[in-house]
Short mmCIF file of C-alpha atoms and ligand atoms in Angstrom, two decimals:
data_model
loop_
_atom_site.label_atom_id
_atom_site.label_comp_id
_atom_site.label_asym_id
_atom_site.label_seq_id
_atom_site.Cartn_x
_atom_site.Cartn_y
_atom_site.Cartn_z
CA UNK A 5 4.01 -80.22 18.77
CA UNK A 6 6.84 -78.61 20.24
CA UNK A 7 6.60 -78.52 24.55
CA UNK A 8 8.79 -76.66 26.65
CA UNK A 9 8.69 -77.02 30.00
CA UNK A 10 10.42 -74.81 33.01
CA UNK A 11 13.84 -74.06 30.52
CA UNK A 12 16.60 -73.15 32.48
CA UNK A 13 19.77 -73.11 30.50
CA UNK A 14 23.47 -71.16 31.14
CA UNK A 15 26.28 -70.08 29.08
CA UNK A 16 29.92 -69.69 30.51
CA UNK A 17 28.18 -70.61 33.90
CA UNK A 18 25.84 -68.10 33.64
CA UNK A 19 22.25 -68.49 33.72
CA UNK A 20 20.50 -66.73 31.01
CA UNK A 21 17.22 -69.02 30.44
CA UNK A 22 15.37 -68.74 33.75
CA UNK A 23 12.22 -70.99 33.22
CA UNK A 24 11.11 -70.70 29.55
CA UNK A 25 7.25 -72.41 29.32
CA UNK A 26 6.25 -72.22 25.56
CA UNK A 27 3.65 -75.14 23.55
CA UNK A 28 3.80 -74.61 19.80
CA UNK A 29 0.78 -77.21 18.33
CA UNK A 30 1.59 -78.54 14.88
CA UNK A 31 0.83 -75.85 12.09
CA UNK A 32 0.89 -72.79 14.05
CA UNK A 33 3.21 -70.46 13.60
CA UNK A 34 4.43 -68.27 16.79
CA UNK A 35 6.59 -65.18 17.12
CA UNK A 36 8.73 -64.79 20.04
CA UNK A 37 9.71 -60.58 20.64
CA UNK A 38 11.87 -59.17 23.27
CA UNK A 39 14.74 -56.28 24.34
CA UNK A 40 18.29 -57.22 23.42
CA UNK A 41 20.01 -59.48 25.13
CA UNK A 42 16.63 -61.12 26.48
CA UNK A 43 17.64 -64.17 25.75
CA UNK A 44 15.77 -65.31 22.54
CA UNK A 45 19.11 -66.33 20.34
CA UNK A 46 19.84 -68.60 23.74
CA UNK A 47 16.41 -69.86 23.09
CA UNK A 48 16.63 -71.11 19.44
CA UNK A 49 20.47 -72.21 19.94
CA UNK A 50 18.93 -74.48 22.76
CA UNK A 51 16.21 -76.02 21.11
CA UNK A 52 18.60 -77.01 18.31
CA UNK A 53 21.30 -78.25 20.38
CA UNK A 54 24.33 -75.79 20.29
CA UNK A 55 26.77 -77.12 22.11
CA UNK A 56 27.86 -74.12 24.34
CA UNK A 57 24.80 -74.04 26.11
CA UNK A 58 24.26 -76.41 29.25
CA UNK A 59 20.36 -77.18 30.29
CA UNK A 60 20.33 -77.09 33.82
CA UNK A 61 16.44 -77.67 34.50
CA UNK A 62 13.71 -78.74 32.75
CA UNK A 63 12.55 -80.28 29.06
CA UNK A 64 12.02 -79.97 25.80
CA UNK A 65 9.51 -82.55 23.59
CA UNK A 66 9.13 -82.24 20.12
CA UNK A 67 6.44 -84.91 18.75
CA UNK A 68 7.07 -86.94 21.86
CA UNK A 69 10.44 -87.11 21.58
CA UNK A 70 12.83 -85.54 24.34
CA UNK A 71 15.38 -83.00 21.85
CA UNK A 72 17.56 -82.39 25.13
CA UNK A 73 18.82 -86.06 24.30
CA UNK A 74 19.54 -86.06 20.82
CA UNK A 75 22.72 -84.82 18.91
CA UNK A 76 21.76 -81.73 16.74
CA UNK A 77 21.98 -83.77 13.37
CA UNK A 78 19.43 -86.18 15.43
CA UNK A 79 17.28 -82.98 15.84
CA UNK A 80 17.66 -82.07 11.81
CA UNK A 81 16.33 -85.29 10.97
CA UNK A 82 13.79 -84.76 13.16
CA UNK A 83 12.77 -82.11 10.87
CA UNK A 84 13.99 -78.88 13.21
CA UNK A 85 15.52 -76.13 11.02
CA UNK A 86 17.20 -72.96 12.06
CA UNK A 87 17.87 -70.10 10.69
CA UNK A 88 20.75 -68.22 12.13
CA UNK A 89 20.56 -64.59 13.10
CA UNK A 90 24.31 -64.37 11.92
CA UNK A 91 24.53 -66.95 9.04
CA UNK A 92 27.93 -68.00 8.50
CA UNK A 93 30.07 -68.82 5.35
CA UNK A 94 31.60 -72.07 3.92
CA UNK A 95 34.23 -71.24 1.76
CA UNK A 96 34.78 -74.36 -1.14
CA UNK A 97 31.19 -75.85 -0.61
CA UNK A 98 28.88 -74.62 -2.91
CA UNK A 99 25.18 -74.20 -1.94
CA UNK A 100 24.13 -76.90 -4.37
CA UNK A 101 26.54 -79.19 -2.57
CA UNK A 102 26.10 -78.30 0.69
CA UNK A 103 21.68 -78.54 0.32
CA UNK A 104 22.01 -81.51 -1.55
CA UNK A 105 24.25 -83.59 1.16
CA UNK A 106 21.66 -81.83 3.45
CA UNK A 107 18.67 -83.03 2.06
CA UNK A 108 19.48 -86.38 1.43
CA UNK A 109 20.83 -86.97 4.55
CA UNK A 110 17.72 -86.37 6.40
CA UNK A 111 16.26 -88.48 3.24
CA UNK A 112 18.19 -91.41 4.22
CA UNK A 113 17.49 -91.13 8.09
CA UNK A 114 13.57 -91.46 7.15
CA UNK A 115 14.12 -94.63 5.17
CA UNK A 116 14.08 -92.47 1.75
CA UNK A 117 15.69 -92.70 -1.33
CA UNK A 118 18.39 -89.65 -2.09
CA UNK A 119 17.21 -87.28 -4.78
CA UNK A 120 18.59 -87.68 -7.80
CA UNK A 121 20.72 -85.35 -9.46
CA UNK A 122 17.65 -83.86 -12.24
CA UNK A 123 15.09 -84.23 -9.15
CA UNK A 124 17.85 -82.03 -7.04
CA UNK A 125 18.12 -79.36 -9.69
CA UNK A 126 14.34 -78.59 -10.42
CA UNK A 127 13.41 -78.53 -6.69
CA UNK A 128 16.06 -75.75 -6.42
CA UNK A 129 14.65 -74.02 -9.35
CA UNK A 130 11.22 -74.00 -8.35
CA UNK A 131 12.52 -72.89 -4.99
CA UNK A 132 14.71 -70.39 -6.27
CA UNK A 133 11.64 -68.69 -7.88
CA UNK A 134 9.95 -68.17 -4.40
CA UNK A 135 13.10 -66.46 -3.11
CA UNK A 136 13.93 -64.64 -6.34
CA UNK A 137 17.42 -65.66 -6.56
CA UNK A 138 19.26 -66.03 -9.55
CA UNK A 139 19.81 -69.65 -10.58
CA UNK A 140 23.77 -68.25 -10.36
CA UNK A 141 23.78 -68.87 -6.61
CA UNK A 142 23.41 -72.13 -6.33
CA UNK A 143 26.69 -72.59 -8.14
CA UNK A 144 28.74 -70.23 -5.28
CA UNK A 145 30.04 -71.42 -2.03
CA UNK A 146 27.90 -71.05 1.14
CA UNK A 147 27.35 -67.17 2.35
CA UNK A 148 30.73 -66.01 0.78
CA UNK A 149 30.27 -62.55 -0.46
CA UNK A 150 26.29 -62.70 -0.12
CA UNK A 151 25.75 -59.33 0.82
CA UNK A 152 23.50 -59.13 4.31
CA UNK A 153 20.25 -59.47 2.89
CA UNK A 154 21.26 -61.96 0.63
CA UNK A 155 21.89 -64.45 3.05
CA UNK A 156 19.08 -63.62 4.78
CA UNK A 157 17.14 -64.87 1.63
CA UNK A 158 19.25 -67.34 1.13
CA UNK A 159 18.17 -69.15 4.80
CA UNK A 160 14.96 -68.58 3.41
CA UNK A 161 16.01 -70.40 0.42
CA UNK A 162 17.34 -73.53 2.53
CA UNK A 163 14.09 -73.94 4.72
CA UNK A 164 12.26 -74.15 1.14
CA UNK A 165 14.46 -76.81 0.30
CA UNK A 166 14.77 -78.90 3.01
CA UNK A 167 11.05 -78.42 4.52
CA UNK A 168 11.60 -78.76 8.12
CA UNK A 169 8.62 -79.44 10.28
CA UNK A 170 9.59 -76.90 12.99
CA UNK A 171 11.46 -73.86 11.88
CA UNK A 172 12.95 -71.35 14.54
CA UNK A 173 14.08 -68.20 12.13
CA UNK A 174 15.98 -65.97 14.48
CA UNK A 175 15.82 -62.22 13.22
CA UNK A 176 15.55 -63.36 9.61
CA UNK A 177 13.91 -60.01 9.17
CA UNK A 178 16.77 -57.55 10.80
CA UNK A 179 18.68 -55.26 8.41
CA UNK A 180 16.12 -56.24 5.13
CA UNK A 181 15.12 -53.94 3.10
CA UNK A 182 11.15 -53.94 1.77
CA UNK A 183 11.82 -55.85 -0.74
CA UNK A 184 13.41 -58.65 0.41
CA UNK A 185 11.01 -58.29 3.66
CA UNK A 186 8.71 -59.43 1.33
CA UNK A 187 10.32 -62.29 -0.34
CA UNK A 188 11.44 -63.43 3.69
CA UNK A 189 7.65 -63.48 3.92
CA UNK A 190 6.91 -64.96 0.70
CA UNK A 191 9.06 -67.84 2.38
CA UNK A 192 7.46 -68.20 5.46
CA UNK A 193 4.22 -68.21 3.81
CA UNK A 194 4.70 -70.85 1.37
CA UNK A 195 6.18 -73.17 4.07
CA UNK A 196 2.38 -72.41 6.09
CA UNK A 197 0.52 -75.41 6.89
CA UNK A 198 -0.75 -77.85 8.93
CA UNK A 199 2.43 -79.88 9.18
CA UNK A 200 4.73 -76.80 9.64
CA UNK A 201 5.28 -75.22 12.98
CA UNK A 202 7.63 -71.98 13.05
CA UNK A 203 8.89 -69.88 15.77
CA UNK A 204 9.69 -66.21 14.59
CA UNK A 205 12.46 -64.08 16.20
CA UNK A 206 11.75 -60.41 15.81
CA UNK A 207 11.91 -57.06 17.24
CA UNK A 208 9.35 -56.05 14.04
CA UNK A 209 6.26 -55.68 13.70
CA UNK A 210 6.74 -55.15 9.99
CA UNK A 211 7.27 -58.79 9.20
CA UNK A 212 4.35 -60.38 11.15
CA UNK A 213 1.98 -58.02 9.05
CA UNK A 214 2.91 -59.84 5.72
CA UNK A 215 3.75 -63.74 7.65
CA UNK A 216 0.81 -63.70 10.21
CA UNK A 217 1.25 -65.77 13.43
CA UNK A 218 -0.90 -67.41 15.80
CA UNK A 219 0.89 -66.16 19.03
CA UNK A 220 3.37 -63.11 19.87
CA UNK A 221 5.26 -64.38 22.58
CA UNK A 222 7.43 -61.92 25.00
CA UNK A 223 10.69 -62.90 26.41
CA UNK A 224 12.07 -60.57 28.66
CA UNK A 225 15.33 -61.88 31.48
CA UNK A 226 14.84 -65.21 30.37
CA UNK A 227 11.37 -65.77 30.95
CA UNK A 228 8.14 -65.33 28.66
CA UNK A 229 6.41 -62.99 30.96
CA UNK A 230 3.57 -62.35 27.95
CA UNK A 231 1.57 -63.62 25.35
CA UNK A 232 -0.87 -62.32 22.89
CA UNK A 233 -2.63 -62.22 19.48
CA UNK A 234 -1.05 -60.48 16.13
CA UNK A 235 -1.96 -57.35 17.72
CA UNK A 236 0.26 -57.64 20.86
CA UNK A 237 3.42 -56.82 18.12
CA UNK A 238 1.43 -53.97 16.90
CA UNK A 239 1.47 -52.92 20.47
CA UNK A 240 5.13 -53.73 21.50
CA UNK A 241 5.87 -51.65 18.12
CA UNK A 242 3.80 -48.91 19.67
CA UNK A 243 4.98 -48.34 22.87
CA UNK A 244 7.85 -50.27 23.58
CA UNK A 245 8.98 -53.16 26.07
CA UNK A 246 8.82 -50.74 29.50
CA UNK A 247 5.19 -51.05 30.22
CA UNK A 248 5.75 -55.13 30.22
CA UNK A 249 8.72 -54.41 32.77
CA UNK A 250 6.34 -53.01 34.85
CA UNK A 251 3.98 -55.24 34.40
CA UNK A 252 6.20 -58.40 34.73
CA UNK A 253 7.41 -57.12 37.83
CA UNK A 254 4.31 -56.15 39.91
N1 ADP B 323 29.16 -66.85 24.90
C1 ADP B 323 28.59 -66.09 25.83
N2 ADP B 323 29.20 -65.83 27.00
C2 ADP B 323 28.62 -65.06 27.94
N3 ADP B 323 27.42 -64.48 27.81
C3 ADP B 323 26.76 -64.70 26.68
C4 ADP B 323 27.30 -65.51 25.61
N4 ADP B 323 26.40 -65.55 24.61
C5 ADP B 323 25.36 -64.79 25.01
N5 ADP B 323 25.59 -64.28 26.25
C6 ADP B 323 24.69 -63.37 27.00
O1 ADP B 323 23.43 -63.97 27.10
C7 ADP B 323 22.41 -62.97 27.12
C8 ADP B 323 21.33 -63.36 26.12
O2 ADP B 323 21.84 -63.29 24.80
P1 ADP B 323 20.96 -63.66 23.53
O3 ADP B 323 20.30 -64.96 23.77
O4 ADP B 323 21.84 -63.54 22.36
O5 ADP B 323 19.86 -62.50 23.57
P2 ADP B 323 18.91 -61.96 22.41
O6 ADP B 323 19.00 -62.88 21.26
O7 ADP B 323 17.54 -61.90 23.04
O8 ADP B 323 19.39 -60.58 22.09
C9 ADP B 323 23.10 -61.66 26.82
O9 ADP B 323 23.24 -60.95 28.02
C10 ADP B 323 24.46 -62.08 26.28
O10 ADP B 323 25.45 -61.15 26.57
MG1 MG B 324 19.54 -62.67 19.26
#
């Protein structure tokens, strides 16, 4: 279970987390929607410990642990994942590389033997299939000439890989075509269950039609000032975030 608690957190000495309360139980899945510049890439950055934010107030547990004192590698091995709303490229490491020191890493923090090399190679396969990328990928280096979708997948691709407990996908969805909509929730689908948690970024509805969650979750100036069932996103799609403005400010 991931607890939040009375977030406050800053950037450049600016506060843009202003008491963030959110409980995610183990095996639900909750999406988290909101205007631009709300606050929800400050959010996920927080949770997994990017070093240009500063916590100023409050906590975050995840399984009993407090995340605000580990390193962000700590919080990996903890089984947190993120996917980045801007993924970013490694030229001269190749995926295959780059998942494989990933994966056995975490391995080797939970007392686990790495993979070997044939193990490595048919998890990626049977992974590859979910994400309907060509085995080709694997063999390029991280994001480099992916076009946008594709490394949207390919995030996808890494949280089927590495099967974090607690994933916090940040606009996986933005800029996908139907097709690869799909596939995104394909992903998150496969990954359901009741040792995953996730926490979905979107400003879509579109998405939480095909990956269901539990919760819809609205942060608006740093604060979740609503929550809801499935059809709260079918409502936010409807009619915009105004009506909540009002609301959150009456
Ligand atoms: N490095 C930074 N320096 C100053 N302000 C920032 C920085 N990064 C983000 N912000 C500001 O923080 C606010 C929240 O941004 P963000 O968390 O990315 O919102 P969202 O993901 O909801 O669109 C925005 O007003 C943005 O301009
Ligand atoms: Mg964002």
């Amino acid at each position: 279970m991931l607890e939040i608690k009375n977030l406050h957190a800053n950037i450049d000495g600016k506060e843009i987390l202003k008491g963030v309360n959110l409980t995610i139980p183990t095996g639900e899945i909750h999406a988290i929607m909101g205007p631009n510049g709300s606050g929800k890439s400050t959010l996920s950055n927080v949770i997994t410990g990017h070093p240009a934010y500063e916590v100023t107030q409050g906590s975050i547990t995840y399984n009993g642990k407090d995340l605000l004192e580990m390193e962000p590698y700590e919080r990996a091995h903890a089984g947190i994942l993120m996917s980045f709303q801007y993924p970013v490229e490694i030229p001269g490491v190749t995926m295959v590389n780059f998942l494989r020191t990933a994966l056995n890493a975490r391995r080797a923090a939970q007392g686990q033997q790495p993979l070997s090399a044939s193990e490595f190679l048919k998890l990626i396969r049977e992974k590859q299939k979910i994400v309907e990328m060509a085995s080709e990928f694997s063999s390029r280096h991280v994001n480099v000439g992916f076009s946008g979708g594709e490394k949207k997948r390919n995030e996808i691709f890494q949280m089927l890989v590495l099967q974090p407990t607690l994933a916090v996908l940040d606009e996986t969805d933005s800029g996908l075509d139907v097709d690869a909509l799909r596939i995104v929730a394909q992903g998150i689908n496969t990954m359901r269950g009741k040792d995953f948690s996730a926490i979905i970024i979107t400003h879509y509805q579109r998405l939480l039609e095909l990956a269901k969650p539990n919760y819809v979750h609205v942060l608006l100036g740093g604060k979740i000032v609503k929550s809801g069932g499935p059809d709260l996103a079918l409502e936010l799609d409807k009619k915009g975030y105004d009506w909540i403005k009002e609301e959150a400010e009456s």
